[in-house]
């Protein structure tokens, strides 16, 4: 049975569910910024993505270790994670998810995934992914976060969804692959939501092709902020080359998703190790990545 753990620091609190090690609440002075999983739009908060991000073709692939069978975003989100540490001051928590006979049927590799959530500032939470290859062959994988945020943010007055904008560290041009049927991304059929600009107005049109997959965002940072209130969310994601940005049709949230990889490209074959931007981790080694959410 899953359990919920709360961490706190000053006026910032977070709740994490052991099922999937999913962040379920992030509130500042009682104001809830994280999407609260209304099933009318999307019944999740912030799933952990591992060992794939996005879709495999027909939810299957081959690999050096054998066949793989995984639905969108992989295994970590659908399994119970063990609570292994809570800091003495109650401001951080770590979970562990390891390969088992059951996971090996879907993903024939041995691994350990530790997820740490730490309140690292008066309005900041850092989410750390630590992947260890506990097997004796190379481990192919991707990791990613999927936190969705209430838009408008709490207590933002009369702001509407369309009163928000994305702000980037510098002007740039972003060409995003379109998401096709089956959840695959087509790198040869793209759209350009950002062209020589450091801002992008939020609108429903941003999600005409499901998800904006940004590649190498300047400075590995993005801010989603209300143009009237000046309040919003900043995500800093060093070590993550991709940022997925998504919302469900008509939903009052936006997901800001740092990824190390992405859905299978239409131009790729179905060998896991051949996927573009897959991480290959040697036996006995560990890979650690972290991103930070700051509430503004």
GROMACS .gro file of C-alpha atoms in nm:
model
  296
    1UNK     CA    1   0.000   0.000   0.000
    2UNK     CA    2   0.134   0.342  -0.095
    3UNK     CA    3   0.213   0.600   0.171
    4UNK     CA    4   0.246   0.978   0.159
    5UNK     CA    5   0.542   1.163   0.313
    6UNK     CA    6   0.549   1.538   0.377
    7UNK     CA    7   0.864   1.748   0.385
    8UNK     CA    8   0.874   2.112   0.488
    9UNK     CA    9   1.104   2.408   0.523
   10UNK     CA   10   0.987   2.748   0.640
   11UNK     CA   11   0.663   2.808   0.447
   12UNK     CA   12   0.733   2.556   0.169
   13UNK     CA   13   0.586   2.206   0.187
   14UNK     CA   14   0.588   1.908  -0.048
   15UNK     CA   15   0.410   1.573  -0.036
   16UNK     CA   16   0.544   1.264  -0.213
   17UNK     CA   17   0.360   0.939  -0.277
   18UNK     CA   18   0.557   0.614  -0.252
   19UNK     CA   19   0.359   0.487  -0.554
   20UNK     CA   20   0.585   0.599  -0.834
   21UNK     CA   21   0.775   0.831  -0.596
   22UNK     CA   22   0.547   1.098  -0.738
   23UNK     CA   23   0.543   1.456  -0.614
   24UNK     CA   24   0.177   1.524  -0.527
   25UNK     CA   25   0.186   1.868  -0.371
   26UNK     CA   26   0.412   2.172  -0.371
   27UNK     CA   27   0.268   2.458  -0.169
   28UNK     CA   28   0.413   2.789  -0.055
   29UNK     CA   29   0.248   2.943   0.251
   30UNK     CA   30  -0.050   2.716   0.189
   31UNK     CA   31  -0.086   2.812  -0.179
   32UNK     CA   32  -0.085   2.501  -0.400
   33UNK     CA   33   0.122   2.532  -0.718
   34UNK     CA   34   0.118   2.169  -0.831
   35UNK     CA   35  -0.167   2.033  -1.044
   36UNK     CA   36  -0.403   1.829  -0.826
   37UNK     CA   37  -0.479   1.545  -1.069
   38UNK     CA   38  -0.837   1.628  -1.167
   39UNK     CA   39  -0.927   1.320  -1.375
   40UNK     CA   40  -1.151   1.532  -1.596
   41UNK     CA   41  -0.828   1.656  -1.756
   42UNK     CA   42  -0.534   1.443  -1.636
   43UNK     CA   43  -0.526   1.226  -1.327
   44UNK     CA   44  -0.156   1.264  -1.244
   45UNK     CA   45   0.061   1.524  -1.073
   46UNK     CA   46   0.428   1.472  -1.164
   47UNK     CA   47   0.520   1.116  -1.272
   48UNK     CA   48   0.880   0.994  -1.267
   49UNK     CA   49   0.987   0.885  -1.617
   50UNK     CA   50   1.228   0.589  -1.633
   51UNK     CA   51   1.375   0.395  -1.816
   52UNK     CA   52   1.216   0.561  -2.120
   53UNK     CA   53   1.067   0.901  -2.192
   54UNK     CA   54   0.768   0.910  -2.423
   55UNK     CA   55   0.666   0.620  -2.643
   56UNK     CA   56   0.836   0.324  -2.800
   57UNK     CA   57   0.694   0.219  -3.136
   58UNK     CA   58   0.394  -0.004  -3.051
   59UNK     CA   59   0.521  -0.003  -2.688
   60UNK     CA   60   0.801  -0.246  -2.774
   61UNK     CA   61   1.169  -0.255  -2.864
   62UNK     CA   62   1.458  -0.494  -2.890
   63UNK     CA   63   1.782  -0.453  -2.697
   64UNK     CA   64   2.117  -0.617  -2.640
   65UNK     CA   65   1.967  -0.793  -2.336
   66UNK     CA   66   1.640  -0.902  -2.499
   67UNK     CA   67   1.292  -0.771  -2.585
   68UNK     CA   68   1.142  -0.471  -2.404
   69UNK     CA   69   0.771  -0.408  -2.350
   70UNK     CA   70   0.686  -0.070  -2.196
   71UNK     CA   71   0.403   0.178  -2.232
   72UNK     CA   72   0.461   0.553  -2.245
   73UNK     CA   73   0.718   0.683  -1.995
   74UNK     CA   74   0.828   0.342  -1.870
   75UNK     CA   75   0.815   0.159  -1.539
   76UNK     CA   76   0.900   0.386  -1.246
   77UNK     CA   77   0.562   0.559  -1.244
   78UNK     CA   78   0.365   0.233  -1.202
   79UNK     CA   79   0.560   0.068  -0.918
   80UNK     CA   80   0.584   0.123  -0.545
   81UNK     CA   81   0.912   0.285  -0.435
   82UNK     CA   82   1.069   0.214  -0.098
   83UNK     CA   83   1.120   0.505   0.140
   84UNK     CA   84   1.488   0.479   0.240
   85UNK     CA   85   1.572   0.813   0.401
   86UNK     CA   86   1.416   1.122   0.556
   87UNK     CA   87   1.652   1.398   0.665
   88UNK     CA   88   1.670   1.487   1.033
   89UNK     CA   89   1.527   1.833   0.969
   90UNK     CA   90   1.242   1.691   0.759
   91UNK     CA   91   1.332   1.888   0.447
   92UNK     CA   92   1.431   1.600   0.216
   93UNK     CA   93   1.331   1.244   0.138
   94UNK     CA   94   1.477   0.962  -0.073
   95UNK     CA   95   1.304   0.666  -0.236
   96UNK     CA   96   1.445   0.355  -0.403
   97UNK     CA   97   1.315   0.144  -0.691
   98UNK     CA   98   1.516  -0.160  -0.803
   99UNK     CA   99   1.485  -0.416  -1.076
  100UNK     CA  100   1.295  -0.735  -0.993
  101UNK     CA  101   1.184  -1.052  -1.164
  102UNK     CA  102   0.874  -0.862  -1.274
  103UNK     CA  103   1.054  -0.558  -1.418
  104UNK     CA  104   1.303  -0.782  -1.599
  105UNK     CA  105   1.017  -0.919  -1.809
  106UNK     CA  106   0.950  -0.569  -1.942
  107UNK     CA  107   1.301  -0.424  -1.933
  108UNK     CA  108   1.573  -0.691  -1.916
  109UNK     CA  109   1.829  -0.486  -1.723
  110UNK     CA  110   1.926  -0.465  -1.358
  111UNK     CA  111   1.918  -0.119  -1.204
  112UNK     CA  112   1.857   0.090  -0.895
  113UNK     CA  113   1.679   0.424  -0.913
  114UNK     CA  114   1.694   0.660  -0.617
  115UNK     CA  115   1.465   0.962  -0.620
  116UNK     CA  116   1.542   1.245  -0.379
  117UNK     CA  117   1.320   1.545  -0.315
  118UNK     CA  118   1.484   1.826  -0.118
  119UNK     CA  119   1.361   2.172  -0.024
  120UNK     CA  120   1.674   2.366  -0.113
  121UNK     CA  121   1.562   2.726  -0.065
  122UNK     CA  122   1.278   2.936   0.071
  123UNK     CA  123   1.074   2.861  -0.243
  124UNK     CA  124   1.272   2.589  -0.421
  125UNK     CA  125   1.254   2.211  -0.451
  126UNK     CA  126   1.528   2.002  -0.612
  127UNK     CA  127   1.437   1.664  -0.762
  128UNK     CA  128   1.734   1.429  -0.807
  129UNK     CA  129   1.749   1.112  -1.018
  130UNK     CA  130   2.031   0.871  -0.930
  131UNK     CA  131   2.048   0.567  -1.160
  132UNK     CA  132   2.290   0.286  -1.075
  133UNK     CA  133   2.369   0.001  -1.313
  134UNK     CA  134   2.359  -0.302  -1.083
  135UNK     CA  135   2.400  -0.550  -1.368
  136UNK     CA  136   2.700  -0.669  -1.565
  137UNK     CA  137   2.612  -0.519  -1.906
  138UNK     CA  138   2.568  -0.162  -2.031
  139UNK     CA  139   2.238  -0.004  -1.921
  140UNK     CA  140   2.044   0.200  -2.183
  141UNK     CA  141   1.793   0.444  -2.032
  142UNK     CA  142   1.642   0.789  -2.019
  143UNK     CA  143   1.503   0.977  -1.719
  144UNK     CA  144   1.267   1.270  -1.694
  145UNK     CA  145   1.034   1.468  -1.475
  146UNK     CA  146   0.673   1.552  -1.553
  147UNK     CA  147   0.558   1.815  -1.298
  148UNK     CA  148   0.240   1.997  -1.395
  149UNK     CA  149   0.155   2.336  -1.245
  150UNK     CA  150  -0.170   2.517  -1.186
  151UNK     CA  151  -0.211   2.795  -1.441
  152UNK     CA  152  -0.313   3.052  -1.336
  153UNK     CA  153  -0.097   3.015  -1.026
  154UNK     CA  154  -0.275   3.052  -0.690
  155UNK     CA  155  -0.391   3.397  -0.580
  156UNK     CA  156  -0.302   3.550  -0.918
  157UNK     CA  157  -0.602   3.779  -0.922
  158UNK     CA  158  -0.788   3.801  -1.251
  159UNK     CA  159  -0.513   3.640  -1.460
  160UNK     CA  160  -0.621   3.389  -1.724
  161UNK     CA  161  -0.430   3.105  -1.890
  162UNK     CA  162  -0.350   3.333  -2.185
  163UNK     CA  163  -0.194   3.596  -1.954
  164UNK     CA  164   0.117   3.379  -1.908
  165UNK     CA  165   0.437   3.358  -2.108
  166UNK     CA  166   0.750   3.148  -2.121
  167UNK     CA  167   1.072   3.341  -2.067
  168UNK     CA  168   1.410   3.211  -2.181
  169UNK     CA  169   1.764   3.314  -2.089
  170UNK     CA  170   1.830   3.466  -2.431
  171UNK     CA  171   1.674   3.495  -2.777
  172UNK     CA  172   1.674   3.166  -2.968
  173UNK     CA  173   1.488   2.966  -3.232
  174UNK     CA  174   1.321   2.639  -3.136
  175UNK     CA  175   1.219   2.385  -3.398
  176UNK     CA  176   1.007   2.112  -3.239
  177UNK     CA  177   0.924   1.773  -3.391
  178UNK     CA  178   0.555   1.705  -3.434
  179UNK     CA  179   0.406   1.420  -3.231
  180UNK     CA  180   0.230   1.172  -3.456
  181UNK     CA  181  -0.006   0.879  -3.398
  182UNK     CA  182   0.132   0.629  -3.153
  183UNK     CA  183   0.321   0.904  -2.971
  184UNK     CA  184   0.626   0.900  -3.199
  185UNK     CA  185   0.811   1.223  -3.281
  186UNK     CA  186   0.890   1.318  -3.641
  187UNK     CA  187   1.218   1.513  -3.662
  188UNK     CA  188   1.157   1.577  -4.033
  189UNK     CA  189   0.817   1.743  -3.974
  190UNK     CA  190   0.867   2.032  -3.736
  191UNK     CA  191   0.707   2.354  -3.618
  192UNK     CA  192   0.872   2.667  -3.480
  193UNK     CA  193   0.703   2.807  -3.167
  194UNK     CA  194   0.999   3.034  -3.083
  195UNK     CA  195   1.184   3.228  -3.352
  196UNK     CA  196   1.468   3.463  -3.255
  197UNK     CA  197   1.290   3.555  -2.933
  198UNK     CA  198   1.335   3.516  -2.559
  199UNK     CA  199   0.962   3.489  -2.483
  200UNK     CA  200   0.670   3.277  -2.599
  201UNK     CA  201   0.310   3.369  -2.518
  202UNK     CA  202   0.116   3.082  -2.365
  203UNK     CA  203  -0.188   2.981  -2.566
  204UNK     CA  204  -0.377   2.665  -2.653
  205UNK     CA  205  -0.209   2.680  -2.994
  206UNK     CA  206   0.121   2.592  -2.825
  207UNK     CA  207  -0.015   2.238  -2.792
  208UNK     CA  208  -0.151   2.194  -3.145
  209UNK     CA  209   0.094   1.904  -3.187
  210UNK     CA  210   0.046   1.766  -2.836
  211UNK     CA  211   0.383   1.850  -2.678
  212UNK     CA  212   0.650   2.107  -2.751
  213UNK     CA  213   0.983   1.921  -2.733
  214UNK     CA  214   1.253   2.184  -2.688
  215UNK     CA  215   1.611   2.080  -2.763
  216UNK     CA  216   1.896   2.249  -2.571
  217UNK     CA  217   1.705   2.536  -2.411
  218UNK     CA  218   1.943   2.833  -2.352
  219UNK     CA  219   2.096   2.808  -2.008
  220UNK     CA  220   1.883   2.501  -1.929
  221UNK     CA  221   1.624   2.723  -1.766
  222UNK     CA  222   1.270   2.838  -1.834
  223UNK     CA  223   1.026   3.060  -1.647
  224UNK     CA  224   0.648   3.047  -1.689
  225UNK     CA  225   0.515   3.373  -1.547
  226UNK     CA  226   0.199   3.581  -1.539
  227UNK     CA  227   0.239   3.907  -1.729
  228UNK     CA  228   0.009   4.087  -1.483
  229UNK     CA  229   0.115   3.941  -1.149
  230UNK     CA  230   0.480   3.857  -1.220
  231UNK     CA  231   0.424   3.529  -1.038
  232UNK     CA  232   0.486   3.182  -1.171
  233UNK     CA  233   0.739   2.899  -1.181
  234UNK     CA  234   1.102   2.871  -1.287
  235UNK     CA  235   1.262   2.537  -1.367
  236UNK     CA  236   1.642   2.502  -1.388
  237UNK     CA  237   1.754   2.174  -1.542
  238UNK     CA  238   2.131   2.140  -1.598
  239UNK     CA  239   2.214   1.796  -1.739
  240UNK     CA  240   1.878   1.761  -1.917
  241UNK     CA  241   1.909   1.834  -2.290
  242UNK     CA  242   1.534   1.836  -2.357
  243UNK     CA  243   1.230   2.009  -2.214
  244UNK     CA  244   0.881   1.882  -2.284
  245UNK     CA  245   0.600   2.135  -2.242
  246UNK     CA  246   0.246   2.000  -2.242
  247UNK     CA  247  -0.112   2.066  -2.140
  248UNK     CA  248  -0.432   1.870  -2.190
  249UNK     CA  249  -0.709   2.028  -2.402
  250UNK     CA  250  -0.878   2.303  -2.203
  251UNK     CA  251  -0.692   2.212  -1.883
  252UNK     CA  252  -0.581   2.478  -1.630
  253UNK     CA  253  -0.225   2.346  -1.602
  254UNK     CA  254   0.106   2.336  -1.786
  255UNK     CA  255   0.365   2.060  -1.744
  256UNK     CA  256   0.732   2.161  -1.759
  257UNK     CA  257   0.926   1.838  -1.812
  258UNK     CA  258   1.307   1.811  -1.808
  259UNK     CA  259   1.416   1.502  -2.004
  260UNK     CA  260   1.746   1.336  -2.092
  261UNK     CA  261   1.582   1.162  -2.390
  262UNK     CA  262   1.254   1.165  -2.579
  263UNK     CA  263   0.997   0.956  -2.761
  264UNK     CA  264   1.115   0.731  -3.042
  265UNK     CA  265   1.173   0.923  -3.364
  266UNK     CA  266   0.991   0.808  -3.674
  267UNK     CA  267   1.334   0.790  -3.842
  268UNK     CA  268   1.475   0.543  -3.586
  269UNK     CA  269   1.474   0.166  -3.571
  270UNK     CA  270   1.341  -0.021  -3.268
  271UNK     CA  271   1.668  -0.110  -3.095
  272UNK     CA  272   1.682   0.058  -2.755
  273UNK     CA  273   2.057   0.121  -2.771
  274UNK     CA  274   2.012   0.293  -3.110
  275UNK     CA  275   1.768   0.557  -2.984
  276UNK     CA  276   1.900   0.906  -3.033
  277UNK     CA  277   2.008   1.068  -2.705
  278UNK     CA  278   1.976   0.747  -2.502
  279UNK     CA  279   2.215   0.729  -2.205
  280UNK     CA  280   2.440   0.421  -2.192
  281UNK     CA  281   2.567   0.350  -1.840
  282UNK     CA  282   2.849   0.105  -1.775
  283UNK     CA  283   2.811  -0.180  -1.528
  284UNK     CA  284   2.867  -0.066  -1.170
  285UNK     CA  285   2.846   0.304  -1.256
  286UNK     CA  286   2.595   0.567  -1.145
  287UNK     CA  287   2.438   0.861  -1.327
  288UNK     CA  288   2.300   1.154  -1.126
  289UNK     CA  289   2.084   1.437  -1.262
  290UNK     CA  290   1.877   1.701  -1.085
  291UNK     CA  291   1.642   1.986  -1.167
  292UNK     CA  292   1.510   2.260  -0.942
  293UNK     CA  293   1.160   2.410  -0.927
  294UNK     CA  294   1.137   2.763  -0.787
  295UNK     CA  295   0.802   2.923  -0.705
  296UNK     CA  296   0.787   3.293  -0.785
   0.00000   0.00000   0.00000
